[in-house]
PDB file of C-alpha atoms in Angstrom:
ATOM      1  CA  VAL A 267       0.000   0.000   0.000  1.00 84.00           C
ATOM      2  CA  ASP A 268       1.296   3.468  -0.943  1.00 83.00           C
ATOM      3  CA  PRO A 269      -0.312   5.816   1.643  1.00 83.00           C
ATOM      4  CA  SER A 270       0.389   8.923  -0.483  1.00 83.00           C
ATOM      5  CA  GLY A 271      -2.270   7.929  -3.024  1.00 80.00           C
ATOM      6  CA  LEU A 272      -5.073   7.174  -0.577  1.00 85.00           C
ATOM      7  CA  ASN A 273      -6.333  10.735   0.127  1.00 84.00           C
ATOM      8  CA  GLY A 274      -7.759   9.676   3.478  1.00 85.00           C
ATOM      9  CA  ARG A 275      -9.340   6.498   2.153  1.00 90.00           C
ATOM     10  CA  LYS A 276      -8.708   2.983   3.492  1.00 90.00           C
ATOM     11  CA  VAL A 277      -7.660  -0.296   1.912  1.00 92.00           C
ATOM     12  CA  PHE A 278      -9.906  -3.343   2.252  1.00 93.00           C
ATOM     13  CA  VAL A 279      -9.568  -6.932   1.082  1.00 93.00           C
ATOM     14  CA  TYR A 280     -12.313  -9.492   0.674  1.00 92.00           C
ATOM     15  CA  LEU A 281     -12.404 -13.220   0.016  1.00 94.00           C
ATOM     16  CA  ALA A 282     -15.549 -14.345  -1.776  1.00 92.00           C
ATOM     17  CA  CYS A 283     -16.854 -17.787  -2.670  1.00 93.00           C
ATOM     18  CA  ALA A 284     -19.432 -17.392  -5.417  1.00 90.00           C
ATOM     19  CA  PHE A 285     -21.558 -19.386  -7.814  1.00 88.00           C
ATOM     20  CA  ARG A 286     -21.056 -17.963 -11.297  1.00 81.00           C
ATOM     21  CA  TYR A 287     -23.882 -18.377 -13.810  1.00 72.00           C
ATOM     22  CA  GLY A 288     -22.031 -16.986 -16.807  1.00 59.00           C
ATOM     23  CA  SER A 289     -19.789 -14.237 -18.070  1.00 53.00           C
ATOM     24  CA  ASP A 290     -19.776 -10.821 -16.368  1.00 51.00           C
ATOM     25  CA  ASP A 291     -19.848  -9.091 -19.750  1.00 49.00           C
ATOM     26  CA  LEU A 292     -23.336 -10.524 -20.371  1.00 48.00           C
ATOM     27  CA  ASP A 293     -24.647  -8.293 -17.568  1.00 46.00           C
ATOM     28  CA  VAL A 294     -26.442  -5.808 -19.810  1.00 47.00           C
ATOM     29  CA  ILE A 295     -29.780  -5.406 -18.031  1.00 48.00           C
ATOM     30  CA  GLY A 296     -28.633  -5.119 -14.423  1.00 47.00           C
ATOM     31  CA  LEU A 297     -28.973  -8.820 -13.639  1.00 48.00           C
ATOM     32  CA  SER A 298     -26.259 -10.412 -11.542  1.00 52.00           C
ATOM     33  CA  PHE A 299     -24.657 -13.486 -13.054  1.00 70.00           C
ATOM     34  CA  ARG A 300     -22.885 -14.223  -9.778  1.00 75.00           C
ATOM     35  CA  ARG A 301     -24.289 -15.194  -6.399  1.00 82.00           C
ATOM     36  CA  ASP A 302     -22.079 -14.942  -3.333  1.00 85.00           C
ATOM     37  CA  ILE A 303     -22.179 -18.081  -1.197  1.00 88.00           C
ATOM     38  CA  TRP A 304     -19.822 -16.556   1.396  1.00 90.00           C
ATOM     39  CA  ILE A 305     -17.878 -13.303   1.648  1.00 92.00           C
ATOM     40  CA  LYS A 306     -15.570 -11.895   4.316  1.00 92.00           C
ATOM     41  CA  LYS A 307     -14.019  -8.401   4.325  1.00 92.00           C
ATOM     42  CA  VAL A 308     -11.048  -7.117   6.334  1.00 90.00           C
ATOM     43  CA  GLN A 309      -9.431  -3.668   6.602  1.00 90.00           C
ATOM     44  CA  VAL A 310      -5.706  -3.952   5.900  1.00 89.00           C
ATOM     45  CA  TYR A 311      -4.720  -0.240   5.932  1.00 87.00           C
ATOM     46  CA  PRO A 312      -4.671   1.378   8.338  1.00 86.00           C
ATOM     47  CA  PRO A 313      -4.451  -1.968  10.225  1.00 82.00           C
ATOM     48  CA  ALA A 314      -7.746  -2.452  12.069  1.00 78.00           C
ATOM     49  CA  ASP A 315      -6.610  -5.152  14.499  1.00 74.00           C
ATOM     50  CA  GLY A 316      -3.289  -3.822  15.808  1.00 69.00           C
ATOM     51  CA  ASN A 317      -0.266  -5.996  15.095  1.00 71.00           C
ATOM     52  CA  PRO A 318      -1.454  -9.618  14.651  1.00 73.00           C
ATOM     53  CA  THR A 319       0.985 -12.542  14.788  1.00 81.00           C
ATOM     54  CA  LYS A 320       2.415 -13.211  11.345  1.00 84.00           C
ATOM     55  CA  THR A 321       2.818 -16.665   9.876  1.00 87.00           C
ATOM     56  CA  PRO A 322       6.252 -17.759   8.573  1.00 89.00           C
ATOM     57  CA  MET A 323       4.939 -17.391   5.012  1.00 90.00           C
ATOM     58  CA  GLN A 324       3.769 -13.827   5.706  1.00 88.00           C
ATOM     59  CA  GLU A 325       7.157 -12.981   7.249  1.00 88.00           C
ATOM     60  CA  SER A 326       8.881 -14.284   4.107  1.00 90.00           C
ATOM     61  CA  LEU A 327       6.576 -12.334   1.770  1.00 89.00           C
ATOM     62  CA  LEU A 328       7.025  -9.116   3.778  1.00 88.00           C
ATOM     63  CA  LYS A 329      10.799  -9.353   3.324  1.00 89.00           C
ATOM     64  CA  LYS A 330      10.216  -9.312  -0.433  1.00 89.00           C
ATOM     65  CA  VAL A 331       7.660  -6.480  -0.623  1.00 86.00           C
ATOM     66  CA  GLY A 332       9.161  -4.228   2.039  1.00 84.00           C
ATOM     67  CA  GLU A 333       7.645  -1.780   4.513  1.00 81.00           C
ATOM     68  CA  GLN A 334       4.555  -1.046   2.424  1.00 83.00           C
ATOM     69  CA  GLY A 335       3.358  -4.653   2.685  1.00 87.00           C
ATOM     70  CA  CYS A 336       0.179  -5.267   4.708  1.00 86.00           C
ATOM     71  CA  PRO A 337      -0.385  -8.892   5.816  1.00 88.00           C
ATOM     72  CA  PHE A 338      -3.906 -10.319   6.164  1.00 89.00           C
ATOM     73  CA  SER A 339      -5.513 -13.729   6.473  1.00 88.00           C
ATOM     74  CA  PHE A 340      -8.919 -15.386   6.172  1.00 89.00           C
ATOM     75  CA  GLN A 341     -10.335 -18.436   7.915  1.00 88.00           C
ATOM     76  CA  MET A 342     -12.598 -20.327   5.513  1.00 88.00           C
ATOM     77  CA  PRO A 343     -15.665 -22.074   6.951  1.00 86.00           C
ATOM     78  CA  THR A 344     -15.570 -25.860   6.529  1.00 83.00           C
ATOM     79  CA  ASN A 345     -18.901 -25.952   4.676  1.00 83.00           C
ATOM     80  CA  LEU A 346     -17.683 -24.093   1.581  1.00 88.00           C
ATOM     81  CA  PRO A 347     -17.556 -26.143  -1.639  1.00 89.00           C
ATOM     82  CA  CYS A 348     -14.372 -26.802  -3.603  1.00 91.00           C
ATOM     83  CA  SER A 349     -13.640 -24.922  -6.832  1.00 92.00           C
ATOM     84  CA  VAL A 350     -15.714 -26.518  -9.592  1.00 91.00           C
ATOM     85  CA  SER A 351     -16.366 -25.424 -13.155  1.00 87.00           C
ATOM     86  CA  LEU A 352     -19.110 -26.769 -15.409  1.00 84.00           C
ATOM     87  CA  HIS A 353     -17.746 -27.783 -18.801  1.00 78.00           C
ATOM     88  CA  PRO A 354     -19.068 -25.495 -21.569  1.00 70.00           C
ATOM     89  CA  GLY A 355     -20.359 -27.021 -24.771  1.00 63.00           C
ATOM     90  CA  PRO A 356     -18.233 -27.059 -27.954  1.00 59.00           C
ATOM     91  CA  LYS A 357     -19.885 -23.821 -29.180  1.00 61.00           C
ATOM     92  CA  ASP A 358     -19.995 -21.947 -25.858  1.00 58.00           C
ATOM     93  CA  ASP A 359     -17.605 -18.990 -25.749  1.00 56.00           C
ATOM     94  CA  SER A 360     -18.662 -17.512 -22.409  1.00 55.00           C
ATOM     95  CA  LYS A 361     -16.881 -18.077 -19.097  1.00 58.00           C
ATOM     96  CA  ALA A 362     -17.709 -21.430 -17.576  1.00 64.00           C
ATOM     97  CA  CYS A 363     -20.320 -21.569 -14.834  1.00 81.00           C
ATOM     98  CA  GLY A 364     -19.353 -22.975 -11.470  1.00 88.00           C
ATOM     99  CA  VAL A 365     -17.986 -22.193  -8.020  1.00 91.00           C
ATOM    100  CA  ASP A 366     -14.955 -19.921  -7.762  1.00 89.00           C
ATOM    101  CA  PHE A 367     -12.981 -18.062  -5.092  1.00 92.00           C
ATOM    102  CA  GLU A 368     -11.744 -14.500  -5.514  1.00 91.00           C
ATOM    103  CA  VAL A 369      -9.459 -12.337  -3.369  1.00 94.00           C
ATOM    104  CA  LYS A 370     -10.002  -8.646  -4.142  1.00 93.00           C
ATOM    105  CA  ALA A 371      -8.266  -5.594  -2.674  1.00 92.00           C
ATOM    106  CA  TYR A 372      -9.798  -2.134  -3.116  1.00 92.00           C
ATOM    107  CA  ILE A 373      -9.453   1.461  -1.945  1.00 91.00           C
ATOM    108  CA  ALA A 374     -12.610   3.007  -0.455  1.00 90.00           C
ATOM    109  CA  ASN A 375     -13.925   5.190   2.342  1.00 89.00           C
ATOM    110  CA  GLU A 376     -16.078   2.346   3.706  1.00 88.00           C
ATOM    111  CA  ALA A 377     -15.918  -1.422   3.412  1.00 85.00           C
ATOM    112  CA  SER A 378     -19.471  -1.868   2.106  1.00 85.00           C
ATOM    113  CA  ASN A 379     -21.184   1.280   0.892  1.00 85.00           C
ATOM    114  CA  PRO A 380     -23.391   0.546  -2.143  1.00 84.00           C
ATOM    115  CA  ASP A 381     -23.432   4.266  -3.061  1.00 87.00           C
ATOM    116  CA  GLU A 382     -19.641   4.586  -3.163  1.00 85.00           C
ATOM    117  CA  VAL A 383     -18.131   4.293  -6.629  1.00 88.00           C
ATOM    118  CA  ILE A 384     -14.846   2.345  -6.660  1.00 86.00           C
ATOM    119  CA  GLU A 385     -12.806   2.865  -9.798  1.00 86.00           C
ATOM    120  CA  LYS A 386     -11.200  -0.085 -11.531  1.00 87.00           C
ATOM    121  CA  LYS A 387      -7.707   1.403 -11.089  1.00 88.00           C
ATOM    122  CA  ASP A 388      -8.253   1.286  -7.314  1.00 89.00           C
ATOM    123  CA  THR A 389      -8.814  -2.492  -7.263  1.00 91.00           C
ATOM    124  CA  CYS A 390      -6.795  -5.632  -7.846  1.00 91.00           C
ATOM    125  CA  ARG A 391      -8.022  -9.209  -7.823  1.00 91.00           C
ATOM    126  CA  LEU A 392      -6.644 -12.703  -7.599  1.00 91.00           C
ATOM    127  CA  MET A 393      -8.482 -15.947  -8.346  1.00 89.00           C
ATOM    128  CA  ILE A 394      -7.612 -18.838  -6.025  1.00 91.00           C
ATOM    129  CA  ARG A 395      -8.750 -22.442  -5.797  1.00 90.00           C
ATOM    130  CA  LYS A 396     -10.057 -24.491  -2.897  1.00 91.00           C
ATOM    131  CA  ILE A 397      -9.189 -28.161  -3.316  1.00 89.00           C
ATOM    132  CA  GLN A 398      -9.393 -31.340  -1.260  1.00 90.00           C
ATOM    133  CA  PHE A 399      -6.767 -34.072  -1.436  1.00 90.00           C
ATOM    134  CA  ALA A 400      -7.478 -37.752  -0.964  1.00 90.00           C
ATOM    135  CA  PRO A 401      -7.209 -39.066   2.610  1.00 88.00           C
ATOM    136  CA  THR A 402      -5.660 -42.438   3.507  1.00 87.00           C
ATOM    137  CA  ASN A 403      -7.098 -45.244   1.402  1.00 86.00           C
ATOM    138  CA  LYS A 404      -9.353 -47.938   2.842  1.00 89.00           C
ATOM    139  CA  ALA A 405     -10.916 -51.165   1.638  1.00 90.00           C
ATOM    140  CA  GLY A 406     -13.313 -50.692  -1.261  1.00 91.00           C
ATOM    141  CA  PRO A 407     -17.106 -51.018  -1.122  1.00 94.00           C
ATOM    142  CA  LYS A 408     -18.984 -54.239  -1.932  1.00 95.00           C
ATOM    143  CA  VAL A 409     -22.609 -54.823  -2.929  1.00 95.00           C
ATOM    144  CA  GLU A 410     -24.666 -57.998  -3.409  1.00 94.00           C
ATOM    145  CA  LEU A 411     -28.027 -58.616  -5.060  1.00 92.00           C
ATOM    146  CA  SER A 412     -30.120 -61.704  -5.809  1.00 91.00           C
ATOM    147  CA  LYS A 413     -32.773 -61.299  -8.483  1.00 88.00           C
ATOM    148  CA  GLN A 414     -35.444 -63.767  -9.454  1.00 84.00           C
ATOM    149  CA  PHE A 415     -37.127 -63.593 -12.847  1.00 78.00           C
ATOM    150  CA  MET A 416     -40.589 -64.427 -14.093  1.00 72.00           C
ATOM    151  CA  MET A 417     -40.971 -68.100 -15.003  1.00 69.00           C
ATOM    152  CA  SER A 418     -37.847 -68.979 -12.992  1.00 72.00           C
ATOM    153  CA  ASP A 419     -37.835 -70.374  -9.469  1.00 78.00           C
ATOM    154  CA  LYS A 420     -34.138 -69.657  -8.825  1.00 87.00           C
ATOM    155  CA  PRO A 421     -32.218 -66.358  -8.897  1.00 89.00           C
ATOM    156  CA  ILE A 422     -29.104 -64.809 -10.385  1.00 91.00           C
ATOM    157  CA  HIS A 423     -26.813 -63.762  -7.572  1.00 94.00           C
ATOM    158  CA  LEU A 424     -24.557 -60.793  -8.405  1.00 94.00           C
ATOM    159  CA  GLU A 425     -21.744 -59.441  -6.247  1.00 95.00           C
ATOM    160  CA  ALA A 426     -19.551 -56.477  -7.226  1.00 96.00           C
ATOM    161  CA  SER A 427     -16.695 -54.790  -5.374  1.00 96.00           C
ATOM    162  CA  LEU A 428     -13.865 -52.271  -5.792  1.00 96.00           C
ATOM    163  CA  GLU A 429     -10.300 -53.015  -4.685  1.00 93.00           C
ATOM    164  CA  LYS A 430     -10.026 -49.769  -2.713  1.00 93.00           C
ATOM    165  CA  GLU A 431     -12.168 -46.838  -1.594  1.00 93.00           C
ATOM    166  CA  ILE A 432     -10.334 -43.992  -3.385  1.00 94.00           C
ATOM    167  CA  TYR A 433      -9.076 -43.786  -6.963  1.00 95.00           C
ATOM    168  CA  TYR A 434      -6.929 -40.995  -8.389  1.00 94.00           C
ATOM    169  CA  HIS A 435      -7.835 -39.146 -11.592  1.00 93.00           C
ATOM    170  CA  GLY A 436      -6.556 -41.082 -14.622  1.00 92.00           C
ATOM    171  CA  ASP A 437      -6.076 -44.373 -12.771  1.00 93.00           C
ATOM    172  CA  PRO A 438      -7.915 -47.458 -14.086  1.00 95.00           C
ATOM    173  CA  ILE A 439     -10.701 -48.698 -11.822  1.00 95.00           C
ATOM    174  CA  ASN A 440     -10.836 -52.464 -11.334  1.00 95.00           C
ATOM    175  CA  VAL A 441     -14.357 -53.738 -10.709  1.00 96.00           C
ATOM    176  CA  ILE A 442     -14.525 -57.332  -9.433  1.00 96.00           C
ATOM    177  CA  VAL A 443     -17.712 -59.118 -10.503  1.00 96.00           C
ATOM    178  CA  LYS A 444     -18.899 -62.473  -9.117  1.00 96.00           C
ATOM    179  CA  ILE A 445     -21.974 -64.199 -10.514  1.00 94.00           C
ATOM    180  CA  ASN A 446     -23.821 -67.326  -9.457  1.00 95.00           C
ATOM    181  CA  ASN A 447     -26.316 -68.045 -12.228  1.00 91.00           C
ATOM    182  CA  GLU A 448     -28.813 -70.552 -10.789  1.00 90.00           C
ATOM    183  CA  THR A 449     -31.371 -69.926 -13.553  1.00 87.00           C
ATOM    184  CA  SER A 450     -31.889 -71.576 -16.944  1.00 86.00           C
ATOM    185  CA  LYS A 451     -30.924 -68.285 -18.604  1.00 86.00           C
ATOM    186  CA  THR A 452     -27.595 -67.540 -20.296  1.00 88.00           C
ATOM    187  CA  ILE A 453     -25.757 -64.318 -19.433  1.00 90.00           C
ATOM    188  CA  LYS A 454     -24.410 -62.722 -22.617  1.00 89.00           C
ATOM    189  CA  LYS A 455     -23.204 -59.259 -21.594  1.00 91.00           C
ATOM    190  CA  ILE A 456     -21.829 -57.264 -18.646  1.00 94.00           C
ATOM    191  CA  LYS A 457     -21.839 -53.468 -18.797  1.00 95.00           C
ATOM    192  CA  VAL A 458     -19.707 -51.392 -16.411  1.00 96.00           C
ATOM    193  CA  SER A 459     -20.257 -47.617 -16.343  1.00 96.00           C
ATOM    194  CA  VAL A 460     -19.367 -44.629 -14.153  1.00 96.00           C
ATOM    195  CA  ASP A 461     -21.808 -41.775 -13.504  1.00 96.00           C
ATOM    196  CA  GLN A 462     -20.955 -38.309 -12.191  1.00 95.00           C
ATOM    197  CA  LEU A 463     -23.642 -36.798  -9.938  1.00 93.00           C
ATOM    198  CA  SER A 464     -23.487 -33.005  -9.509  1.00 91.00           C
ATOM    199  CA  ASN A 465     -25.749 -31.734  -6.741  1.00 88.00           C
ATOM    200  CA  VAL A 466     -26.263 -27.966  -7.182  1.00 84.00           C
ATOM    201  CA  VAL A 467     -27.338 -26.582  -3.797  1.00 79.00           C
ATOM    202  CA  LEU A 468     -28.428 -22.954  -4.081  1.00 73.00           C
ATOM    203  CA  TYR A 469     -32.047 -21.871  -3.798  1.00 67.00           C
ATOM    204  CA  SER A 470     -33.109 -25.503  -4.048  1.00 68.00           C
ATOM    205  CA  SER A 471     -31.234 -28.761  -4.559  1.00 73.00           C
ATOM    206  CA  ASP A 472     -30.968 -30.179  -8.093  1.00 80.00           C
ATOM    207  CA  THR A 473     -28.926 -33.226  -9.084  1.00 86.00           C
ATOM    208  CA  TYR A 474     -27.552 -33.724 -12.597  1.00 87.00           C
ATOM    209  CA  THR A 475     -26.233 -37.128 -13.704  1.00 92.00           C
ATOM    210  CA  LYS A 476     -23.666 -37.516 -16.504  1.00 92.00           C
ATOM    211  CA  GLU A 477     -22.220 -40.827 -17.658  1.00 94.00           C
ATOM    212  CA  VAL A 478     -18.438 -40.330 -17.855  1.00 95.00           C
ATOM    213  CA  CYS A 479     -17.425 -43.789 -19.068  1.00 94.00           C
ATOM    214  CA  SER A 480     -19.090 -46.996 -20.184  1.00 94.00           C
ATOM    215  CA  GLU A 481     -17.716 -50.354 -21.357  1.00 94.00           C
ATOM    216  CA  GLU A 482     -19.607 -53.442 -22.531  1.00 94.00           C
ATOM    217  CA  PHE A 483     -17.979 -56.856 -22.149  1.00 93.00           C
ATOM    218  CA  ALA A 484     -19.249 -59.915 -24.051  1.00 92.00           C
ATOM    219  CA  GLU A 485     -19.294 -62.850 -21.630  1.00 90.00           C
ATOM    220  CA  ASN A 486     -20.999 -66.225 -22.009  1.00 90.00           C
ATOM    221  CA  ILE A 487     -22.095 -67.444 -18.588  1.00 90.00           C
ATOM    222  CA  ALA A 488     -24.140 -70.599 -18.968  1.00 91.00           C
ATOM    223  CA  ALA A 489     -27.137 -71.613 -16.902  1.00 90.00           C
ATOM    224  CA  ASN A 490     -26.344 -73.123 -13.501  1.00 91.00           C
ATOM    225  CA  SER A 491     -22.745 -71.902 -13.447  1.00 93.00           C
ATOM    226  CA  THR A 492     -20.546 -69.468 -11.532  1.00 93.00           C
ATOM    227  CA  PHE A 493     -18.282 -66.699 -12.806  1.00 94.00           C
ATOM    228  CA  GLU A 494     -15.678 -64.317 -11.395  1.00 95.00           C
ATOM    229  CA  LYS A 495     -13.675 -61.678 -13.282  1.00 95.00           C
ATOM    230  CA  SER A 496     -12.142 -58.215 -12.869  1.00 95.00           C
ATOM    231  CA  PHE A 497     -13.202 -55.530 -15.362  1.00 96.00           C
ATOM    232  CA  GLN A 498     -11.310 -52.280 -15.909  1.00 95.00           C
ATOM    233  CA  VAL A 499     -12.765 -48.848 -16.726  1.00 95.00           C
ATOM    234  CA  THR A 500     -11.079 -45.407 -16.685  1.00 94.00           C
ATOM    235  CA  PRO A 501     -13.182 -42.219 -16.507  1.00 94.00           C
ATOM    236  CA  LEU A 502     -11.289 -39.384 -18.240  1.00 91.00           C
ATOM    237  CA  LEU A 503     -12.109 -35.804 -19.182  1.00 88.00           C
ATOM    238  CA  SER A 504     -10.469 -36.396 -22.581  1.00 87.00           C
ATOM    239  CA  SER A 505     -13.228 -38.906 -23.420  1.00 88.00           C
ATOM    240  CA  ASN A 506     -15.982 -36.434 -22.488  1.00 87.00           C
ATOM    241  CA  LYS A 507     -14.943 -33.179 -24.200  1.00 81.00           C
ATOM    242  CA  GLU A 508     -18.321 -32.824 -25.960  1.00 81.00           C
ATOM    243  CA  LYS A 509     -20.464 -33.130 -22.820  1.00 84.00           C
ATOM    244  CA  ARG A 510     -21.870 -29.767 -21.795  1.00 82.00           C
ATOM    245  CA  GLY A 511     -22.411 -29.263 -18.069  1.00 83.00           C
ATOM    246  CA  LEU A 512     -19.922 -31.874 -16.917  1.00 88.00           C
ATOM    247  CA  ALA A 513     -18.374 -30.834 -13.585  1.00 90.00           C
ATOM    248  CA  LEU A 514     -14.587 -30.279 -13.637  1.00 90.00           C
ATOM    249  CA  ASP A 515     -12.089 -29.343 -10.955  1.00 89.00           C
ATOM    250  CA  GLY A 516     -11.671 -25.553 -10.943  1.00 83.00           C
ATOM    251  CA  LYS A 517      -8.650 -24.347 -12.904  1.00 74.00           C
ATOM    252  CA  LEU A 518      -6.521 -21.211 -13.020  1.00 65.00           C
ATOM    253  CA  LYS A 519      -6.017 -19.515 -16.403  1.00 63.00           C
ATOM    254  CA  ASP A 520      -5.588 -22.042 -19.220  1.00 59.00           C
ATOM    255  CA  GLU A 521      -4.004 -24.949 -17.405  1.00 65.00           C
ATOM    256  CA  ASP A 522      -5.397 -28.436 -17.906  1.00 71.00           C
ATOM    257  CA  THR A 523      -7.837 -29.854 -15.416  1.00 84.00           C
ATOM    258  CA  ASN A 524      -9.704 -33.111 -14.843  1.00 89.00           C
ATOM    259  CA  LEU A 525     -13.133 -34.392 -13.910  1.00 92.00           C
ATOM    260  CA  ALA A 526     -14.349 -32.805 -10.683  1.00 93.00           C
ATOM    261  CA  SER A 527     -13.153 -34.525  -7.514  1.00 94.00           C
ATOM    262  CA  THR A 528     -15.560 -36.166  -5.103  1.00 94.00           C
ATOM    263  CA  THR A 529     -16.697 -33.743  -2.383  1.00 91.00           C
ATOM    264  CA  LEU A 530     -15.821 -35.029   1.079  1.00 88.00           C
ATOM    265  CA  SER A 531     -17.915 -33.902   4.032  1.00 79.00           C
ATOM    266  CA  GLN A 532     -16.065 -31.576   6.435  1.00 70.00           C
ATOM    267  CA  GLY A 533     -18.477 -31.326   9.319  1.00 66.00           C
ATOM    268  CA  ASP A 534     -22.147 -31.226  10.186  1.00 65.00           C
ATOM    269  CA  LYS A 535     -23.065 -28.129   8.173  1.00 69.00           C
ATOM    270  CA  GLU A 536     -24.571 -28.621   4.729  1.00 73.00           C
ATOM    271  CA  ILE A 537     -22.208 -27.596   1.939  1.00 75.00           C
ATOM    272  CA  GLN A 538     -23.589 -25.059  -0.524  1.00 76.00           C
ATOM    273  CA  GLY A 539     -22.602 -24.661  -4.163  1.00 84.00           C
ATOM    274  CA  ILE A 540     -21.807 -27.810  -6.141  1.00 88.00           C
ATOM    275  CA  ILE A 541     -21.360 -31.199  -4.452  1.00 90.00           C
ATOM    276  CA  ILE A 542     -19.817 -34.014  -6.510  1.00 93.00           C
ATOM    277  CA  HIS A 543     -20.322 -37.780  -6.175  1.00 94.00           C
ATOM    278  CA  TYR A 544     -19.609 -40.758  -8.427  1.00 96.00           C
ATOM    279  CA  LYS A 545     -21.064 -44.226  -8.721  1.00 96.00           C
ATOM    280  CA  VAL A 546     -20.055 -47.354 -10.617  1.00 96.00           C
ATOM    281  CA  LYS A 547     -22.971 -49.212 -12.184  1.00 96.00           C
ATOM    282  CA  ILE A 548     -22.748 -52.913 -13.137  1.00 95.00           C
ATOM    283  CA  ALA A 549     -25.511 -54.315 -15.372  1.00 93.00           C
ATOM    284  CA  VAL A 550     -25.674 -58.041 -16.201  1.00 92.00           C
ATOM    285  CA  THR A 551     -27.915 -58.977 -19.135  1.00 90.00           C
ATOM    286  CA  ALA A 552     -29.478 -62.459 -19.167  1.00 85.00           C
ATOM    287  CA  SER A 553     -31.641 -63.996 -21.889  1.00 79.00           C
ATOM    288  CA  GLY A 554     -33.073 -67.247 -23.081  1.00 66.00           C
ATOM    289  CA  GLY A 555     -34.215 -70.299 -21.193  1.00 52.00           C
ATOM    290  CA  GLY A 556     -37.735 -71.351 -20.321  1.00 47.00           C
ATOM    291  CA  LEU A 557     -40.784 -71.500 -22.578  1.00 45.00           C
ATOM    292  CA  LEU A 558     -40.768 -67.762 -23.358  1.00 46.00           C
ATOM    293  CA  GLY A 559     -37.091 -67.643 -24.358  1.00 44.00           C
ATOM    294  CA  GLY A 560     -35.889 -64.108 -25.145  1.00 45.00           C
ATOM    295  CA  LEU A 561     -39.166 -62.521 -24.082  1.00 44.00           C
ATOM    296  CA  THR A 562     -38.145 -62.877 -20.448  1.00 46.00           C
ATOM    297  CA  GLY A 563     -34.674 -61.365 -20.905  1.00 52.00           C
ATOM    298  CA  SER A 564     -33.760 -58.956 -18.141  1.00 72.00           C
ATOM    299  CA  ASP A 565     -30.940 -57.104 -16.382  1.00 85.00           C
ATOM    300  CA  VAL A 566     -29.520 -57.392 -12.878  1.00 90.00           C
ATOM    301  CA  VAL A 567     -28.097 -53.999 -11.859  1.00 92.00           C
ATOM    302  CA  VAL A 568     -26.027 -52.972  -8.823  1.00 94.00           C
ATOM    303  CA  GLU A 569     -24.318 -49.688  -7.934  1.00 95.00           C
ATOM    304  CA  LEU A 570     -21.157 -48.907  -5.950  1.00 95.00           C
ATOM    305  CA  PRO A 571     -20.058 -45.519  -4.555  1.00 95.00           C
ATOM    306  CA  LEU A 572     -16.777 -44.292  -6.087  1.00 95.00           C
ATOM    307  CA  THR A 573     -14.431 -41.679  -4.619  1.00 95.00           C
ATOM    308  CA  LEU A 574     -12.378 -39.966  -7.342  1.00 95.00           C
ATOM    309  CA  MET A 575      -9.752 -37.472  -6.128  1.00 93.00           C
ATOM    310  CA  SER A 576      -6.209 -36.121  -6.479  1.00 91.00           C
ATOM    311  CA  PRO A 577      -3.406 -37.511  -4.280  1.00 90.00           C
ATOM    312  CA  LYS A 578      -1.967 -35.348  -1.545  1.00 86.00           C
ATOM    313  CA  PRO A 579       1.280 -33.808  -2.853  1.00 82.00           C
ATOM    314  CA  ALA A 580       4.501 -35.109  -1.345  1.00 76.00           C
ATOM    315  CA  GLY A 581       5.930 -32.928   1.412  1.00 63.00           C
TER     316      GLY A 581
END
């Protein structure tokens, strides 16, 4: 801060978490395309809270910027969402919708006076990201289902499991499938898919489901037989470039990103913004057998929760 240019005004900084609906330059009729989920403002010059204890990082930065540096800090609530952007369609030129975080410093007489005009030259802004890293891995989930069909007195028993609870972006996901086919039907096909569920929590709660990968495997599992095999699928952003509205991890500038990470709960408070979950769906298709043959063909479907995240950086 250069005090000589303030003319009696003060310097404030805010951190805002906002849901962005579109590009700011579309705001032609006074409508806001941004809704603040959380905002906190602090006065950094003149210092409003005396001489607070500085962190080692702040001490290091102050050595670089000199005497005119003004340290500040924010404590984020645990119920804020992570940075997420919704993938624009191939023909969309506007800024992606999603949740973003902005640090903005400005010169003003008051922190929040709607009648005070703040010129652009008296502001500076910095976009930051909030991210979660994967915790320690645990054993993967398992699900079982027995399904009985019309005209059949015995069921198909399906069990599916994942090797571990958490998978990193880009890693193949091994789905272990066990089948006990006690029916007279023949199983011809097993489909393994991954769905992304984006729960947008603002005025109401809406959930959007996007399939991010799907593989069909031809398998011939005869009547009255058992089967066990591991199937591999890999959900990647590169395979979903055309899907509008897909949730991605927030990015800075033009760097590459990936599918949005699973949102982990951080306390009892409900998280606002965009909450991300994934599920693996296993569908086993059986047909034939009995008097009606193919007319009684049907699927046995189970679902497993999937946690997709980035590893915690070393150090």
